[in-house]
C-alpha atoms as an extended CHARMM CRD file, in Angstrom:
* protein
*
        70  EXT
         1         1  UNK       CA            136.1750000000      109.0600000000      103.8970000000  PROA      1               0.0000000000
         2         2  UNK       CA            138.2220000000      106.4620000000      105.1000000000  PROA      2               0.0000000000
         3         3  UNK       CA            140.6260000000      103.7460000000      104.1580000000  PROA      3               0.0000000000
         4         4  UNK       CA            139.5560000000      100.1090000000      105.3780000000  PROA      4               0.0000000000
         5         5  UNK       CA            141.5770000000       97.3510000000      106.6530000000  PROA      5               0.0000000000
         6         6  UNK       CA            142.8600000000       94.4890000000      104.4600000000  PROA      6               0.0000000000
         7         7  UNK       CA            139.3530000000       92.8530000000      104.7640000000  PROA      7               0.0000000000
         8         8  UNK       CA            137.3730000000       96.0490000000      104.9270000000  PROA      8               0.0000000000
         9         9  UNK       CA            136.3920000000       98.4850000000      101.4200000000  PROA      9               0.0000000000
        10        10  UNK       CA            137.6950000000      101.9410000000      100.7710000000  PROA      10              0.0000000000
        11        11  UNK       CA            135.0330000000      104.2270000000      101.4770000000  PROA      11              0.0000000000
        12        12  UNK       CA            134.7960000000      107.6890000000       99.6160000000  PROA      12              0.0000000000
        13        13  UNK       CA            133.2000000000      110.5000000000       99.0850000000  PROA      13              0.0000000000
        14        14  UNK       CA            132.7790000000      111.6030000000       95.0540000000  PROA      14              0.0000000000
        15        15  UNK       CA            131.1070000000      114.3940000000       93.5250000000  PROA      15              0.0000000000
        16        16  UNK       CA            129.4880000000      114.3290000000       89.6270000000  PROA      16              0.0000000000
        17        17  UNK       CA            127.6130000000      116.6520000000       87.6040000000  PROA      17              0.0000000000
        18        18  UNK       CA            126.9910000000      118.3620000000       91.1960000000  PROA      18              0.0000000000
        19        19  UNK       CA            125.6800000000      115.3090000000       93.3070000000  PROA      19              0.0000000000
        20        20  UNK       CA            127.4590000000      113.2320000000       96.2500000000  PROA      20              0.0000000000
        21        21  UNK       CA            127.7340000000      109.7020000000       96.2000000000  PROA      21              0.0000000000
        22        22  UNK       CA            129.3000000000      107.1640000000       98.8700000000  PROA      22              0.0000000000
        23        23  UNK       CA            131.4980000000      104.3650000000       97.1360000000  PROA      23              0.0000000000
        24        24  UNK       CA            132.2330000000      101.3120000000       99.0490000000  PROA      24              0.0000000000
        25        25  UNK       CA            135.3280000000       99.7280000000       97.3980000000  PROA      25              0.0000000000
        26        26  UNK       CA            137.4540000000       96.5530000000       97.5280000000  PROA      26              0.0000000000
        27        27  UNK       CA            139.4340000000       96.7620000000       94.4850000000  PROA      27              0.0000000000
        28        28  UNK       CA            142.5540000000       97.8430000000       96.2510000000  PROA      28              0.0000000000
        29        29  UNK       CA            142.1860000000       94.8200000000       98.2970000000  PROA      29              0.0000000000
        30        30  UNK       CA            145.1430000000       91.7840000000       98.6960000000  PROA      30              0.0000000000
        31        31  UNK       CA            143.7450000000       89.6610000000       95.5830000000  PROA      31              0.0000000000
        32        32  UNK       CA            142.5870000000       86.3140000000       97.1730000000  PROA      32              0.0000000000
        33        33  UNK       CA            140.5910000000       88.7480000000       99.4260000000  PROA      33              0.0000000000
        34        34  UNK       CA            139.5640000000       90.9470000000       96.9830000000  PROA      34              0.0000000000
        35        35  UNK       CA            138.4300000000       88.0180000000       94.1930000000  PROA      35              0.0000000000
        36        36  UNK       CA            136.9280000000       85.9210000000       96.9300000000  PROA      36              0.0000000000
        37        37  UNK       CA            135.4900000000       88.0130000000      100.2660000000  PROA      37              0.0000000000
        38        38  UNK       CA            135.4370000000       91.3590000000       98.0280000000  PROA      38              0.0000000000
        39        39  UNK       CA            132.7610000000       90.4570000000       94.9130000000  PROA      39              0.0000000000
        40        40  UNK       CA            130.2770000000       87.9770000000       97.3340000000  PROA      40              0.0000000000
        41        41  UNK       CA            130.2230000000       91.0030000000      100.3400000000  PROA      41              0.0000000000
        42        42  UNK       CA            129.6360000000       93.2300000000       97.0900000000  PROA      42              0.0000000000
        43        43  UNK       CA            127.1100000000       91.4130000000       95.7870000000  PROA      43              0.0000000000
        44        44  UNK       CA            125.1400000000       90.2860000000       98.8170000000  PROA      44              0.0000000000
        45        45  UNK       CA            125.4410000000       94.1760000000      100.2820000000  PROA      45              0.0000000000
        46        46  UNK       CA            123.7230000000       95.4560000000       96.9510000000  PROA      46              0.0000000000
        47        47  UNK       CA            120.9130000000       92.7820000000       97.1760000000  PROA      47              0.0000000000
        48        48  UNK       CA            120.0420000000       93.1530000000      100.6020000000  PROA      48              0.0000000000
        49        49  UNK       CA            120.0610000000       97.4200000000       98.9660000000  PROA      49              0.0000000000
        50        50  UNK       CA            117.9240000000       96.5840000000       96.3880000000  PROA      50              0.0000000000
        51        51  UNK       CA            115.2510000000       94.8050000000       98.5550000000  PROA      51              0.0000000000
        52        52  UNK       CA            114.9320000000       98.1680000000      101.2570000000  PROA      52              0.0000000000
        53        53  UNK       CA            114.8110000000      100.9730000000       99.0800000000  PROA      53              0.0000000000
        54        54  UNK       CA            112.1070000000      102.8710000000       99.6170000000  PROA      54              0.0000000000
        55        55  UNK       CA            112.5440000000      102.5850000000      103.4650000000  PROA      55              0.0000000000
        56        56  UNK       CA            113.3280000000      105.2510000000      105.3540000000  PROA      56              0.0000000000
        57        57  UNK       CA            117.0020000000      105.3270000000      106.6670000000  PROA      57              0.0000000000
        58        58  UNK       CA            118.1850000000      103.4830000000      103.8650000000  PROA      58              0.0000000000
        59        59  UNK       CA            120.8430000000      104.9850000000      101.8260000000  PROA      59              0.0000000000
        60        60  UNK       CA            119.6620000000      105.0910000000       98.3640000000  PROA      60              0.0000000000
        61        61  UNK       CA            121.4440000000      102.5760000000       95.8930000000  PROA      61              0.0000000000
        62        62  UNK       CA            122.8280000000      103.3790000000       92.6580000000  PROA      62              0.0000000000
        63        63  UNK       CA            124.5740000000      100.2590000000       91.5930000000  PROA      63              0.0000000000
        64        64  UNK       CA            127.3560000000       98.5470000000       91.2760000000  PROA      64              0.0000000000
        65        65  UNK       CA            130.1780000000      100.2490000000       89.5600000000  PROA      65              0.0000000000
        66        66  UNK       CA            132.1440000000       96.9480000000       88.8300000000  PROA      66              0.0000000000
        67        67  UNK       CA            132.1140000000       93.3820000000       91.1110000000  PROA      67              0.0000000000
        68        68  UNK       CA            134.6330000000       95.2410000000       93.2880000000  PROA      68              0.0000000000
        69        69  UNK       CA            132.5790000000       98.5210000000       94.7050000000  PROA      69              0.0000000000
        70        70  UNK       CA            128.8830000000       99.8980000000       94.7470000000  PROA      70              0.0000000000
């Protein structure tokens, strides 16, 4: 869907077993970005996910794929 910035995640669009998902990913990231900025934005974005599902509006979380992308 669209290719981010140096500090900003690949986003794409997949399709398994039939069903769409949205993956946020850093792992193409410069490394000091990527192993720094990359796992804590990661980490905090799937917490702060974790704590709203169930709310409408909020995209439904799946987990994390690696430290890199969710």
């Amino acid at each position: 869907l669209r290719k981010g910035k140096d500090n900003q995640p690949d986003v794409y669009l997949i399709e398994c077993e039939g069903e769409k998902y949205v993956v946020k990913d850093y792992f193409h990231k410069p490394i000091p970005f990527k192993m720094v900025m990359g796992t804590l934005t990661t980490l905090l974005e799937y917490e702060a996910y974790g704590r709203l599902q169930g709310i409408d509006g909020v995209p439904r979380l799946y987990g994390m794929i690696d430290p890199f992308a969710l």
